Amino acid sequence: MRGLSVHRFLSDGRIAAFEPLVGKGAIKNAIMQVLDRTRSVHDDGAERTYEALCEDVVVLLERERYNALLPVINATGIMLHTNLGRAPIAASAFDAMRAAGSGYSNLEYDLEHGERGSRYARARNVLTEVTGAPDAMVVNNCAAAVLLILDTFAKGREVIVSRSQLIEVGGGFRLPDVLERSGAQLVEVGATNKVYLHDFEHALSPRTALMLRSHPSNYRITGFTHEVEAPELVALGKRAGIPVVEDLGSGALVDLADYGLPHERTVQEAIADGLDLVTFSGDKVLGGPQAGIIAGKPHLMSRLRNNPLIRALRVDKLTLAALIETMRLYLTPQGHERIPFFLMLRATLDQLNERAERYCDSIDGAKAIGTTAYVGGGSLPENGIASIAVSVLPQWGAAEAAQRLRCASTPIVARVEKDRLLFDLRTIAPHEDAQVIAAIQSIL
Ligand SMILES: *Cc1c(COP(=O)(O)O)cnc(C)c1O
């Protein structure tokens, strides 16, 4: 292919359009790959036109684009969609990440004394202030938090858990498996629907290391049930000298009932109940970055800090920066309402209807319908919140239209309901409306 310079490909608009998406390096690689392929078949005289080669490069770049982590517009109505990255973080949390990541920081440096400082002191201050716990620490995610606790206290010993709480939560986190990995022995008590304090009491032995409560997250047992309340278990733990741990999972720090959802047990309530340690995720209803937070009693926390595993489970500076800023939002009045999850919850039906009108005015055949949005992320599975969706009927099939939208330059993930496509406005940010409208127009 003499006369075909890399430069000609690079300056071709169809290829150059990929630069902001995949970067110059990936574009050059794709061109070289296509040219090399051509050279290797050159001997049999199979010359290909520039046009055909250009198409090959575009195909490679399309593929490359889906390998990158792309921003996606979530039109599913599932607010903490695990497959779409769970909680979007607040703008100020992102600013904090950028500030911490684009240069050096005082991550482990004490500026006042000019010596080594603690990586975690700042996070601990703000976490204890928000949760009311005397001590707190951060690890990579909530699964790591549970693992660290079991490894520290329960290796080769027994952990008593209610049978009703042995569940698998989002992302394949199964308490019995984590228990086994940590070398702890699971002692299940009660029946699936009924557990009493005396079940725990009878299971206590000299080998008992912990009693563990776990939030049933995405699972509910209803009907003829009995659970042991946290304060009862805490009292038993005190009498027996056994720490009681609660894995809260979702990490609500405010009352979700204020936002039209059922009340979800908050971290503060668990701490007030006297739990020795509680664990929760940073990127579920808390609305921060992926992280696992452990809050509780200082004498147990110091044993966790001395576990060598802590080094392997530690969080990076970007996570710490975003988490600290997110927690600061909780410390200012209504500050947490700047977190995208709470912005979504706060949107009124009037506001959503008003936005839906704009969609319907610009899109032929679109109509606004009432629907239900869900929290997702394994939290509050049964209870949705009323929402408004824009519904369109693509002539050539909803599934294919949905696929085209997923492959748009900013992918949009919509809901397919029979032959219609639904766009739930609660999870679409208002600033994304114009882009979504244009994308729907282009596929109809
Ligand atoms: C989600 C969840 C976890 C796992 O949290 P990650 O932060 O994803 O590791 C553990 N326990 C409970 C109860 C959960 O809901």
mmCIF file of N, CA, C and O in Angstrom, residues 9-54:
data_model
loop_
_atom_site.group_PDB
_atom_site.id
_atom_site.type_symbol
_atom_site.label_atom_id
_atom_site.label_comp_id
_atom_site.label_asym_id
_atom_site.label_seq_id
_atom_site.Cartn_x
_atom_site.Cartn_y
_atom_site.Cartn_z
ATOM 1 N N PHE A 9 -4.848 8.843 7.301
ATOM 2 C CA PHE A 9 -5.878 8.258 8.165
ATOM 3 C C PHE A 9 -6.172 9.179 9.355
ATOM 4 O O PHE A 9 -7.318 9.411 9.726
ATOM 5 N N LEU A 10 -5.048 9.676 9.941
ATOM 6 C CA LEU A 10 -5.198 10.499 11.146
ATOM 7 C C LEU A 10 -6.044 11.736 10.905
ATOM 8 O O LEU A 10 -6.779 12.186 11.785
ATOM 9 N N SER A 11 -5.924 12.295 9.690
ATOM 10 C CA SER A 11 -6.654 13.538 9.451
ATOM 11 C C SER A 11 -8.042 13.282 8.856
ATOM 12 O O SER A 11 -8.779 14.215 8.578
ATOM 13 N N ASP A 12 -8.379 12.011 8.684
ATOM 14 C CA ASP A 12 -9.722 11.691 8.185
ATOM 15 C C ASP A 12 -10.746 11.932 9.296
ATOM 16 O O ASP A 12 -10.596 11.418 10.403
ATOM 17 N N GLY A 13 -11.756 12.714 9.004
ATOM 18 C CA GLY A 13 -12.744 13.104 10.019
ATOM 19 C C GLY A 13 -13.382 11.916 10.725
ATOM 20 O O GLY A 13 -13.627 11.951 11.928
ATOM 21 N N ARG A 14 -13.637 10.825 9.967
ATOM 22 C CA ARG A 14 -14.300 9.659 10.565
ATOM 23 C C ARG A 14 -13.434 9.018 11.644
ATOM 24 O O ARG A 14 -13.936 8.436 12.594
ATOM 25 N N ILE A 15 -12.115 9.137 11.455
ATOM 26 C CA ILE A 15 -11.193 8.555 12.436
ATOM 27 C C ILE A 15 -10.858 9.558 13.539
ATOM 28 O O ILE A 15 -10.866 9.219 14.727
ATOM 29 N N ALA A 16 -10.643 10.802 13.120
ATOM 30 C CA ALA A 16 -10.299 11.835 14.114
ATOM 31 C C ALA A 16 -11.405 11.995 15.160
ATOM 32 O O ALA A 16 -11.141 12.340 16.310
ATOM 33 N N ALA A 17 -12.646 11.694 14.777
ATOM 34 C CA ALA A 17 -13.774 11.829 15.715
ATOM 35 C C ALA A 17 -13.603 10.938 16.944
ATOM 36 O O ALA A 17 -14.217 11.185 17.982
ATOM 37 N N PHE A 18 -12.761 9.926 16.817
ATOM 38 C CA PHE A 18 -12.569 9.016 17.956
ATOM 39 C C PHE A 18 -11.565 9.548 18.974
ATOM 40 O O PHE A 18 -11.445 8.992 20.056
ATOM 41 N N GLU A 19 -10.830 10.609 18.590
ATOM 42 C CA GLU A 19 -9.754 11.035 19.480
ATOM 43 C C GLU A 19 -10.219 11.352 20.900
ATOM 44 O O GLU A 19 -9.614 10.873 21.867
ATOM 45 N N PRO A 20 -11.295 12.150 21.053
ATOM 46 C CA PRO A 20 -11.719 12.402 22.448
ATOM 47 C C PRO A 20 -12.215 11.149 23.163
ATOM 48 O O PRO A 20 -12.286 11.110 24.384
ATOM 49 N N LEU A 21 -12.569 10.127 22.417
ATOM 50 C CA LEU A 21 -13.153 8.930 23.031
ATOM 51 C C LEU A 21 -12.094 7.905 23.427
ATOM 52 O O LEU A 21 -12.204 7.266 24.472
ATOM 53 N N VAL A 22 -11.090 7.721 22.564
ATOM 54 C CA VAL A 22 -10.131 6.643 22.842
ATOM 55 C C VAL A 22 -8.689 7.144 22.963
ATOM 56 O O VAL A 22 -7.818 6.399 23.401
ATOM 57 N N GLY A 23 -8.433 8.405 22.555
ATOM 58 C CA GLY A 23 -7.079 8.945 22.639
ATOM 59 C C GLY A 23 -6.283 8.681 21.372
ATOM 60 O O GLY A 23 -6.599 7.780 20.588
ATOM 61 N N LYS A 24 -5.232 9.497 21.190
ATOM 62 C CA LYS A 24 -4.444 9.437 19.972
ATOM 63 C C LYS A 24 -3.693 8.116 19.837
ATOM 64 O O LYS A 24 -3.564 7.560 18.754
ATOM 65 N N GLY A 25 -3.197 7.631 20.975
ATOM 66 C CA GLY A 25 -2.407 6.401 20.958
ATOM 67 C C GLY A 25 -3.196 5.231 20.391
ATOM 68 O O GLY A 25 -2.711 4.481 19.541
ATOM 69 N N ALA A 26 -4.455 5.103 20.839
ATOM 70 C CA ALA A 26 -5.286 3.985 20.386
ATOM 71 C C ALA A 26 -5.585 4.122 18.898
ATOM 72 O O ALA A 26 -5.661 3.129 18.171
ATOM 73 N N ILE A 27 -5.737 5.373 18.438
ATOM 74 C CA ILE A 27 -6.019 5.590 17.013
ATOM 75 C C ILE A 27 -4.812 5.147 16.174
ATOM 76 O O ILE A 27 -4.950 4.422 15.194
ATOM 77 N N LYS A 28 -3.611 5.567 16.615
ATOM 78 C CA LYS A 28 -2.396 5.177 15.880
ATOM 79 C C LYS A 28 -2.249 3.661 15.849
ATOM 80 O O LYS A 28 -1.928 3.077 14.813
ATOM 81 N N ASN A 29 -2.502 3.035 16.999
ATOM 82 C CA ASN A 29 -2.405 1.572 17.063
ATOM 83 C C ASN A 29 -3.347 0.910 16.080
ATOM 84 O O ASN A 29 -2.979 -0.046 15.392
ATOM 85 N N ALA A 30 -4.578 1.415 16.016
ATOM 86 C CA ALA A 30 -5.563 0.807 15.129
ATOM 87 C C ALA A 30 -5.126 0.953 13.668
ATOM 88 O O ALA A 30 -5.233 0.012 12.881
ATOM 89 N N ILE A 31 -4.608 2.130 13.323
ATOM 90 C CA ILE A 31 -4.165 2.356 11.939
ATOM 91 C C ILE A 31 -3.003 1.420 11.594
ATOM 92 O O ILE A 31 -2.990 0.760 10.557
ATOM 93 N N MET A 32 -2.037 1.337 12.542
ATOM 94 C CA MET A 32 -0.871 0.478 12.279
ATOM 95 C C MET A 32 -1.305 -0.977 12.124
ATOM 96 O O MET A 32 -0.789 -1.695 11.264
ATOM 97 N N GLN A 33 -2.259 -1.371 12.951
ATOM 98 C CA GLN A 33 -2.723 -2.760 12.913
ATOM 99 C C GLN A 33 -3.334 -3.074 11.545
ATOM 100 O O GLN A 33 -3.045 -4.110 10.939
ATOM 101 N N VAL A 34 -4.147 -2.142 11.043
ATOM 102 C CA VAL A 34 -4.802 -2.354 9.750
ATOM 103 C C VAL A 34 -3.768 -2.329 8.624
ATOM 104 O O VAL A 34 -3.790 -3.167 7.721
ATOM 105 N N LEU A 35 -2.799 -1.393 8.725
ATOM 106 C CA LEU A 35 -1.775 -1.300 7.674
ATOM 107 C C LEU A 35 -0.878 -2.542 7.684
ATOM 108 O O LEU A 35 -0.518 -3.062 6.620
ATOM 109 N N ASP A 36 -0.531 -3.023 8.875
ATOM 110 C CA ASP A 36 0.305 -4.228 8.968
ATOM 111 C C ASP A 36 -0.391 -5.415 8.324
ATOM 112 O O ASP A 36 0.224 -6.197 7.603
ATOM 113 N N ARG A 37 -1.688 -5.521 8.620
ATOM 114 C CA ARG A 37 -2.472 -6.614 8.054
ATOM 115 C C ARG A 37 -2.420 -6.540 6.522
ATOM 116 O O ARG A 37 -2.256 -7.539 5.840
ATOM 117 N N THR A 38 -2.525 -5.321 5.990
ATOM 118 C CA THR A 38 -2.520 -5.133 4.540
ATOM 119 C C THR A 38 -1.174 -5.543 3.957
ATOM 120 O O THR A 38 -1.099 -6.203 2.936
ATOM 121 N N ARG A 39 -0.096 -5.120 4.686
ATOM 122 C CA ARG A 39 1.239 -5.434 4.174
ATOM 123 C C ARG A 39 1.450 -6.938 4.107
ATOM 124 O O ARG A 39 2.049 -7.442 3.181
ATOM 125 N N SER A 40 0.925 -7.652 5.083
ATOM 126 C CA SER A 40 1.171 -9.089 5.115
ATOM 127 C C SER A 40 0.437 -9.819 3.989
ATOM 128 O O SER A 40 0.818 -10.916 3.616
ATOM 129 N N VAL A 41 -0.617 -9.214 3.467
ATOM 130 C CA VAL A 41 -1.295 -9.862 2.342
ATOM 131 C C VAL A 41 -0.929 -9.215 1.003
ATOM 132 O O VAL A 41 -1.392 -9.622 -0.046
ATOM 133 N N HIS A 42 -0.052 -8.196 1.096
ATOM 134 C CA HIS A 42 0.308 -7.417 -0.094
ATOM 135 C C HIS A 42 0.891 -8.289 -1.199
ATOM 136 O O HIS A 42 0.651 -8.058 -2.378
ATOM 137 N N ASP A 43 1.627 -9.317 -0.783
ATOM 138 C CA ASP A 43 2.332 -10.147 -1.756
ATOM 139 C C ASP A 43 1.411 -10.833 -2.748
ATOM 140 O O ASP A 43 1.761 -11.025 -3.894
ATOM 141 N N ASP A 44 0.221 -11.202 -2.275
ATOM 142 C CA ASP A 44 -0.636 -11.830 -3.267
ATOM 143 C C ASP A 44 -1.445 -10.784 -4.066
ATOM 144 O O ASP A 44 -2.446 -11.101 -4.688
ATOM 145 N N GLY A 45 -0.934 -9.568 -4.012
ATOM 146 C CA GLY A 45 -1.505 -8.543 -4.879
ATOM 147 C C GLY A 45 -2.879 -8.055 -4.470
ATOM 148 O O GLY A 45 -3.533 -7.331 -5.220
ATOM 149 N N ALA A 46 -3.308 -8.446 -3.278
ATOM 150 C CA ALA A 46 -4.648 -8.055 -2.861
ATOM 151 C C ALA A 46 -4.627 -6.639 -2.298
ATOM 152 O O ALA A 46 -4.622 -6.426 -1.096
ATOM 153 N N GLU A 47 -4.590 -5.669 -3.136
ATOM 154 C CA GLU A 47 -4.577 -4.284 -2.685
ATOM 155 C C GLU A 47 -5.980 -3.856 -2.293
ATOM 156 O O GLU A 47 -6.951 -4.182 -2.978
ATOM 157 N N ARG A 48 -6.062 -3.159 -1.197
ATOM 158 C CA ARG A 48 -7.396 -2.716 -0.800
ATOM 159 C C ARG A 48 -7.459 -1.200 -0.878
ATOM 160 O O ARG A 48 -6.462 -0.517 -0.715
ATOM 161 N N THR A 49 -8.616 -0.721 -1.106
ATOM 162 C CA THR A 49 -8.759 0.722 -1.275
ATOM 163 C C THR A 49 -8.641 1.426 0.068
ATOM 164 O O THR A 49 -8.826 0.815 1.126
ATOM 165 N N TYR A 50 -8.335 2.702 -0.004
ATOM 166 C CA TYR A 50 -8.259 3.516 1.211
ATOM 167 C C TYR A 50 -9.592 3.440 1.956
ATOM 168 O O TYR A 50 -9.627 3.295 3.170
ATOM 169 N N GLU A 51 -10.685 3.515 1.238
ATOM 170 C CA GLU A 51 -12.007 3.494 1.857
ATOM 171 C C GLU A 51 -12.218 2.233 2.710
ATOM 172 O O GLU A 51 -12.691 2.295 3.837
ATOM 173 N N ALA A 52 -11.859 1.087 2.132
ATOM 174 C CA ALA A 52 -12.058 -0.180 2.848
ATOM 175 C C ALA A 52 -11.192 -0.218 4.107
ATOM 176 O O ALA A 52 -11.634 -0.668 5.163
ATOM 177 N N LEU A 53 -9.946 0.265 3.976
ATOM 178 C CA LEU A 53 -9.048 0.261 5.140
ATOM 179 C C LEU A 53 -9.567 1.199 6.226
ATOM 180 O O LEU A 53 -9.509 0.891 7.421
ATOM 181 N N CYS A 54 -10.074 2.321 5.780
ATOM 182 C CA CYS A 54 -10.605 3.300 6.728
ATOM 183 C C CYS A 54 -11.757 2.674 7.515
ATOM 184 O O CYS A 54 -11.858 2.845 8.732
#
